[in-house]
Amino acid sequence: TIMRHAMEADKEISMTDSLFVSGKSPYSLAKFLGTSSHFAALFQQEQVADGLAVLKSFGFAPQRFDSRKKPFSRACQRLRQAFSALAKEAEGTDRKRRACALQLLEGLSGENSHRILLGGLLADLHFEFSRWVHSADESDPDPFLVQHGFETLFRRLNHLFGQGFILSKDNKASFTYQTAMFLKTTKVLHCGHDAFTFSIGDLDNPATLQEPLSRIKAVVGALRTMSDAVRPASSWMVRFTAFRLPSPCCENARQTFPHLTAAELKEEQEKVEGQLKCIWTEANLDVAACWSEFGRLLPAAESHRRGGATVKVAWARASRDYPELTHARTHFFATRILEESFLCTFQPK
């Protein structure tokens, strides 16, 4: 949902999304190829003729286009074969399908060829976004890992799209690179009495690629703005990142975080302390006692974490190692969600 809203502001991106994935009337490329009665055979013949390993999961069944990531990525991997299949559909006897195929070809060729590159950029964007969503798609994920994945996602998006690494020739595994290679030379597709060209000009000219990239940057910016709105610094999800391990409050913090300057490390320590005290205050606990016992409990939690336990499991085990630290045990159950989780997982047998 958040991705769909982020794309709505740019009409060209919305049109590209409609042509590749979301269009229903007329069909998008994904829907059209996924419902073609003879597309599978045509598509496989095209791959065999090109000496490619036959990709059978492109989306012959409509349910295989159940997300934006799959149709975008699969279309980008087999652009030439997909357009050849469209051309054959456009020469078919079914009037409605013929008209739909021609409309798709017109919407992605000629002066609209840049939408193919936009499709590659959107495929990479959806792939990265999907990785973050799936990493937290658990019944009981660690709150820290969810937020950590969120921050990691936007650092990576900034690297790929903000700094332009996605356009690097070294990034050959990206869908953007595959679409750029398709458009590197002008291609002409004959369909009856019509001919469709696919080209966006000189790819060595930075200006050729910067225009579509700037559109994706705007989408990433909108994603960040909307995400921050629903996940403010005062939210419980953000506050519970104070329990991250290793912690900047540990005894050997300088060795654990060598990439941070002394000032940055101090800032992180103050941030963790502030978040923890907010949690304890909201839970009506003795803040001074909790902070003191937290310092005693931290080494045990880090030891369990190094032993392979998840962040949440490490803290739960540490709290059981020191049953006399009543304040420390209590503040890990400050919310009902965590209390139920810990009790169900670590109930003494």
Coordinates of C-alpha atoms in Angstrom, one line a residue:
T1 CA 0.0 0.0 0.0
I2 CA 2.7 2.5 0.9
M3 CA 4.6 1.7 -2.3
R4 CA 1.4 2.3 -4.4
H5 CA 0.8 5.7 -2.7
A6 CA 4.4 6.7 -3.2
M7 CA 4.1 6.1 -6.9
E8 CA 0.8 7.9 -7.4
A9 CA 2.3 11.5 -7.4
D10 CA 4.3 10.9 -10.7
K11 CA 2.0 10.3 -13.6
E12 CA 4.7 8.8 -15.8
I13 CA 5.6 6.2 -13.1
S14 CA 1.9 5.5 -12.6
M15 CA 1.5 4.9 -16.3
T16 CA 4.6 2.6 -16.3
D17 CA 3.2 0.6 -13.4
S18 CA -0.1 0.3 -15.2
L19 CA 1.5 -0.9 -18.4
F20 CA 3.7 -3.4 -16.7
V21 CA 1.7 -4.6 -13.7
S22 CA -1.5 -3.0 -12.4
G23 CA -3.6 -2.2 -15.5
K24 CA -6.9 -4.1 -15.7
S25 CA -8.8 -2.4 -18.5
P26 CA -6.9 -2.6 -20.8
Y27 CA -4.7 -5.4 -19.4
S28 CA -1.2 -4.7 -18.2
L29 CA 1.7 -6.7 -19.7
A30 CA 1.7 -9.0 -16.7
K31 CA -2.0 -9.6 -16.9
F32 CA -2.1 -10.0 -20.7
L33 CA 0.8 -12.5 -20.9
G34 CA -0.4 -14.3 -17.8
T35 CA -3.9 -14.9 -19.3
S36 CA -2.7 -15.8 -22.9
S37 CA -3.8 -19.2 -23.9
H38 CA -0.8 -19.8 -26.2
F39 CA 1.8 -17.4 -24.7
A40 CA 3.7 -20.2 -22.8
A41 CA 4.5 -22.0 -26.0
L42 CA 5.3 -18.8 -27.9
F43 CA 7.5 -17.6 -25.1
Q44 CA 9.4 -20.8 -24.7
Q45 CA 10.0 -21.0 -28.5
E46 CA 11.5 -17.5 -28.4
Q47 CA 13.9 -18.5 -25.6
V48 CA 15.0 -21.7 -27.4
A49 CA 15.6 -19.8 -30.6
D50 CA 17.8 -17.4 -28.6
G51 CA 19.7 -20.2 -27.0
L52 CA 18.5 -19.3 -23.5
A53 CA 17.7 -21.5 -20.6
V54 CA 13.9 -21.8 -20.7
L55 CA 12.3 -19.7 -18.0
K56 CA 9.0 -21.4 -17.2
S57 CA 8.0 -19.2 -14.3
F58 CA 7.7 -16.0 -16.1
G59 CA 4.0 -15.9 -15.3
F60 CA 1.9 -18.2 -17.4
A61 CA -0.6 -18.6 -14.6
P62 CA -2.2 -15.4 -13.4
Q63 CA -1.5 -16.0 -9.8
R64 CA 2.3 -15.8 -10.5
F65 CA 1.7 -12.1 -11.0
D66 CA 0.5 -11.6 -7.5
S67 CA 3.0 -9.0 -6.6
R68 CA 4.7 -6.1 -8.3
K69 CA 8.2 -7.5 -7.7
K70 CA 7.6 -10.7 -9.7
P71 CA 6.1 -9.3 -12.9
F72 CA 8.5 -6.3 -13.1
S73 CA 11.6 -8.5 -12.6
R74 CA 10.5 -11.3 -14.9
A75 CA 9.5 -8.9 -17.7
C76 CA 12.9 -7.2 -17.4
Q77 CA 14.7 -10.5 -17.7
R78 CA 13.0 -11.5 -21.0
L79 CA 12.1 -8.2 -22.7
R80 CA 12.8 -9.3 -26.3
Q81 CA 10.9 -12.5 -26.0
A82 CA 8.0 -10.7 -24.3
F83 CA 7.7 -8.1 -27.1
S84 CA 8.0 -10.8 -29.8
A85 CA 5.1 -12.7 -28.1
L86 CA 3.1 -9.4 -28.0
A87 CA 3.7 -8.9 -31.8
K88 CA 2.4 -12.4 -32.5
E89 CA -0.7 -11.7 -30.3
A90 CA -1.2 -8.4 -32.3
E91 CA -1.4 -10.5 -35.5
G92 CA -3.9 -12.9 -34.0
T93 CA -7.6 -13.3 -34.7
D94 CA -8.9 -12.3 -31.3
R95 CA -10.0 -8.6 -31.8
K96 CA -9.8 -7.6 -28.1
R97 CA -6.5 -9.2 -27.5
R98 CA -5.1 -7.8 -30.7
A99 CA -6.1 -4.3 -29.7
C100 CA -4.6 -4.8 -26.2
A101 CA -1.3 -6.1 -27.6
L102 CA -1.0 -3.1 -29.9
Q103 CA -1.8 -0.7 -27.1
L104 CA 1.0 -2.2 -24.9
L105 CA 3.5 -2.0 -27.8
E106 CA 2.6 1.6 -28.4
G107 CA 2.8 2.5 -24.7
L108 CA 6.3 1.0 -24.4
S109 CA 7.9 1.8 -27.8
G110 CA 9.0 4.9 -29.7
E111 CA 8.9 8.0 -27.6
N112 CA 7.7 5.9 -24.7
S113 CA 10.7 3.6 -24.7
H114 CA 12.0 5.3 -21.6
R115 CA 9.2 3.5 -19.7
I116 CA 11.1 0.3 -20.2
L117 CA 14.1 1.7 -18.3
L118 CA 11.7 3.0 -15.7
G119 CA 10.3 -0.5 -15.4
G120 CA 13.8 -1.8 -14.7
L121 CA 14.3 0.8 -12.0
L122 CA 10.9 0.0 -10.5
A123 CA 11.8 -3.7 -10.5
D124 CA 14.9 -3.1 -8.5
L125 CA 13.0 -0.8 -6.1
H126 CA 10.3 -3.4 -5.5
F127 CA 12.9 -6.1 -5.1
E128 CA 14.7 -4.2 -2.3
F129 CA 11.4 -3.2 -0.6
S130 CA 10.1 -6.8 -0.8
R131 CA 13.3 -8.1 0.9
W132 CA 12.7 -5.8 3.9
V133 CA 9.0 -6.8 4.1
H134 CA 9.8 -10.5 4.0
S135 CA 12.6 -10.2 6.6
A136 CA 9.9 -9.0 9.1
D137 CA 7.2 -11.4 7.9
E138 CA 7.2 -13.5 11.1
S139 CA 4.6 -14.2 13.7
D140 CA 6.9 -12.9 16.5
P141 CA 9.8 -10.8 15.1
D142 CA 12.4 -9.0 17.2
P143 CA 11.3 -5.3 17.4
F144 CA 14.9 -4.3 17.0
L145 CA 15.4 -6.4 13.8
V146 CA 12.3 -4.9 12.2
Q147 CA 13.5 -1.4 12.8
H148 CA 17.1 -2.3 11.9
G149 CA 15.8 -3.8 8.6
F150 CA 13.9 -0.6 8.0
E151 CA 16.9 1.6 8.4
T152 CA 19.1 -0.8 6.4
L153 CA 16.5 -0.6 3.5
F154 CA 16.7 3.2 3.2
R155 CA 20.5 3.2 3.5
R156 CA 20.6 0.8 0.6
L157 CA 18.0 2.7 -1.4
N158 CA 20.1 5.8 -0.9
H159 CA 23.2 4.0 -2.2
L160 CA 21.4 2.5 -5.2
F161 CA 19.2 5.4 -6.3
G162 CA 20.3 8.4 -4.3
Q163 CA 24.0 8.0 -5.2
G164 CA 23.2 6.4 -8.6
F165 CA 25.0 3.1 -8.1
I166 CA 22.1 1.3 -9.8
L167 CA 23.3 2.8 -13.1
S168 CA 26.8 1.6 -12.6
K169 CA 28.1 -0.8 -15.3
D170 CA 29.5 -2.9 -12.5
N171 CA 26.0 -3.6 -11.2
K172 CA 25.2 -6.2 -13.8
A173 CA 22.9 -8.2 -11.6
S174 CA 20.3 -5.4 -11.5
F175 CA 17.1 -5.4 -13.5
T176 CA 18.0 -1.8 -14.5
Y177 CA 21.2 -3.0 -16.2
Q178 CA 19.3 -5.7 -18.1
T179 CA 16.8 -3.1 -19.4
A180 CA 19.6 -0.7 -20.3
M181 CA 21.3 -3.5 -22.3
F182 CA 18.0 -4.1 -24.2
L183 CA 17.8 -0.4 -25.1
K184 CA 21.5 0.0 -25.8
T185 CA 21.0 -0.4 -29.5
T186 CA 17.9 0.6 -31.5
K187 CA 15.6 -2.4 -32.0
V188 CA 12.8 -2.6 -34.6
L189 CA 9.8 -5.0 -34.1
H190 CA 7.7 -5.6 -37.2
C191 CA 4.0 -6.4 -36.7
G192 CA 2.0 -6.7 -39.8
H193 CA 2.1 -3.3 -41.6
D194 CA 3.4 -1.6 -38.4
A195 CA 6.9 -1.3 -37.0
F196 CA 7.8 -0.5 -33.4
T197 CA 11.2 0.9 -32.3
F198 CA 12.8 0.6 -28.9
S199 CA 15.5 3.1 -28.1
I200 CA 16.3 5.9 -25.6
G201 CA 19.4 7.3 -27.2
D202 CA 23.0 7.4 -26.1
L203 CA 23.3 5.5 -22.8
D204 CA 26.9 6.9 -22.3
N205 CA 25.3 10.3 -22.0
P206 CA 24.5 10.8 -18.2
A207 CA 21.5 13.0 -19.0
T208 CA 19.8 10.0 -20.8
L209 CA 19.6 8.1 -17.5
Q210 CA 19.3 10.9 -15.0
E211 CA 15.7 11.8 -15.9
P212 CA 14.2 8.4 -15.1
L213 CA 16.5 8.0 -12.1
S214 CA 15.3 11.4 -10.7
R215 CA 11.7 10.0 -10.8
I216 CA 12.7 7.0 -8.7
K217 CA 14.5 9.2 -6.3
A218 CA 11.3 11.1 -5.7
V219 CA 9.5 7.8 -5.0
V220 CA 12.1 6.8 -2.5
G221 CA 11.8 10.2 -0.8
A222 CA 8.0 9.8 -0.6
L223 CA 8.5 6.3 0.8
R224 CA 10.8 7.7 3.5
T225 CA 8.4 10.6 4.4
M226 CA 5.4 8.3 4.7
S227 CA 7.3 5.7 6.7
D228 CA 8.6 8.3 9.1
A229 CA 5.0 9.5 9.6
V230 CA 3.8 6.1 10.7
R231 CA 7.0 5.3 12.6
P232 CA 8.0 8.4 14.5
A233 CA 10.9 8.6 17.0
S234 CA 8.4 8.4 19.8
S235 CA 6.9 5.1 18.6
W236 CA 7.4 1.9 20.6
M237 CA 9.1 0.2 17.7
V238 CA 11.8 2.9 17.6
R239 CA 12.2 3.1 21.4
F240 CA 12.8 -0.7 21.7
T241 CA 15.8 -0.4 19.4
A242 CA 17.5 0.6 22.7
F243 CA 17.8 -3.1 23.4
R244 CA 20.0 -3.7 20.4
L245 CA 23.0 -5.9 20.7
P246 CA 25.8 -5.2 20.7
S247 CA 24.9 -2.1 22.7
P248 CA 26.7 1.3 22.6
C249 CA 26.5 1.2 26.4
C250 CA 28.6 -1.9 26.8
E251 CA 32.0 -1.7 28.6
N252 CA 34.1 -2.1 25.4
A253 CA 32.0 0.2 23.3
R254 CA 35.1 1.8 21.7
Q255 CA 36.4 -1.5 20.4
T256 CA 32.9 -2.7 19.4
F257 CA 32.1 0.5 17.4
P258 CA 35.4 1.6 15.9
H259 CA 33.7 3.3 13.0
L260 CA 32.1 5.9 15.4
T261 CA 33.9 8.9 16.7
A262 CA 33.9 9.6 20.4
A263 CA 31.2 12.3 19.9
E264 CA 29.1 10.0 17.8
L265 CA 29.4 7.1 20.3
K266 CA 28.4 9.4 23.2
E267 CA 25.4 10.6 21.2
E268 CA 24.4 6.9 20.6
Q269 CA 24.8 6.1 24.3
E270 CA 22.6 9.1 25.3
K271 CA 20.0 8.1 22.7
V272 CA 19.8 4.6 24.2
E273 CA 19.6 5.8 27.7
G274 CA 16.9 8.3 26.8
Q275 CA 14.8 5.6 25.0
L276 CA 15.2 3.2 27.9
K277 CA 14.1 5.8 30.5
C278 CA 11.1 6.6 28.4
I279 CA 10.1 3.0 28.4
W280 CA 10.6 2.7 32.2
T281 CA 8.8 5.9 32.9
E282 CA 5.8 4.8 30.8
A283 CA 5.7 1.5 32.7
N284 CA 5.8 3.4 36.1
L285 CA 9.1 1.7 37.2
D286 CA 11.9 3.0 39.3
V287 CA 14.1 4.5 36.5
A288 CA 17.3 4.8 38.6
A289 CA 17.0 1.1 39.8
C290 CA 16.3 -0.1 36.3
W291 CA 19.2 1.7 34.8
S292 CA 21.6 0.3 37.5
E293 CA 20.4 -3.2 36.9
F294 CA 20.4 -2.8 33.2
G295 CA 24.1 -2.2 33.4
R296 CA 24.6 -5.5 35.2
L297 CA 22.4 -7.5 32.9
L298 CA 23.9 -6.1 29.6
P299 CA 27.1 -8.3 29.6
A300 CA 25.1 -11.5 30.0
A301 CA 22.7 -10.5 27.2
E302 CA 25.7 -9.7 24.9
S303 CA 27.2 -13.1 25.8
H304 CA 24.0 -14.9 24.8
R305 CA 23.9 -12.9 21.6
R306 CA 27.4 -13.9 20.7
G307 CA 26.4 -17.5 21.4
G308 CA 23.9 -17.3 18.6
A309 CA 20.6 -16.2 20.3
T310 CA 18.4 -13.6 18.8
V311 CA 18.3 -10.2 20.4
K312 CA 15.0 -10.8 22.2
V313 CA 16.1 -14.4 23.3
A314 CA 19.4 -13.0 24.5
W315 CA 17.7 -10.5 26.8
A316 CA 15.2 -13.1 28.1
R317 CA 17.9 -15.5 29.0
A318 CA 20.0 -12.9 30.7
S319 CA 17.0 -11.9 32.8
R320 CA 16.7 -15.5 33.9
D321 CA 20.4 -15.6 34.8
Y322 CA 19.8 -12.9 37.4
P323 CA 16.5 -13.6 39.1
E324 CA 17.4 -11.3 41.9
L325 CA 17.3 -8.2 39.6
T326 CA 13.6 -7.7 39.9
H327 CA 13.6 -4.3 38.2
A328 CA 15.5 -5.5 35.3
R329 CA 13.2 -8.5 34.8
T330 CA 10.2 -6.3 35.1
H331 CA 11.2 -3.7 32.5
F332 CA 11.5 -6.3 29.8
F333 CA 7.8 -7.0 30.3
A334 CA 6.9 -3.3 30.0
T335 CA 4.4 -3.9 27.2
R336 CA 1.8 -6.6 27.0
I337 CA 3.1 -7.8 23.6
L338 CA 6.7 -8.5 24.9
E339 CA 5.4 -9.9 28.1
E340 CA 3.3 -12.6 26.4
S341 CA 6.1 -13.3 24.0
F342 CA 8.7 -13.9 26.6
L343 CA 6.4 -15.8 29.0
C344 CA 5.2 -18.2 26.2
T345 CA 8.8 -18.8 24.9
F346 CA 10.7 -19.1 28.2
Q347 CA 8.2 -20.5 30.7
P348 CA 10.2 -22.7 33.1
K349 CA 9.4 -26.4 32.5

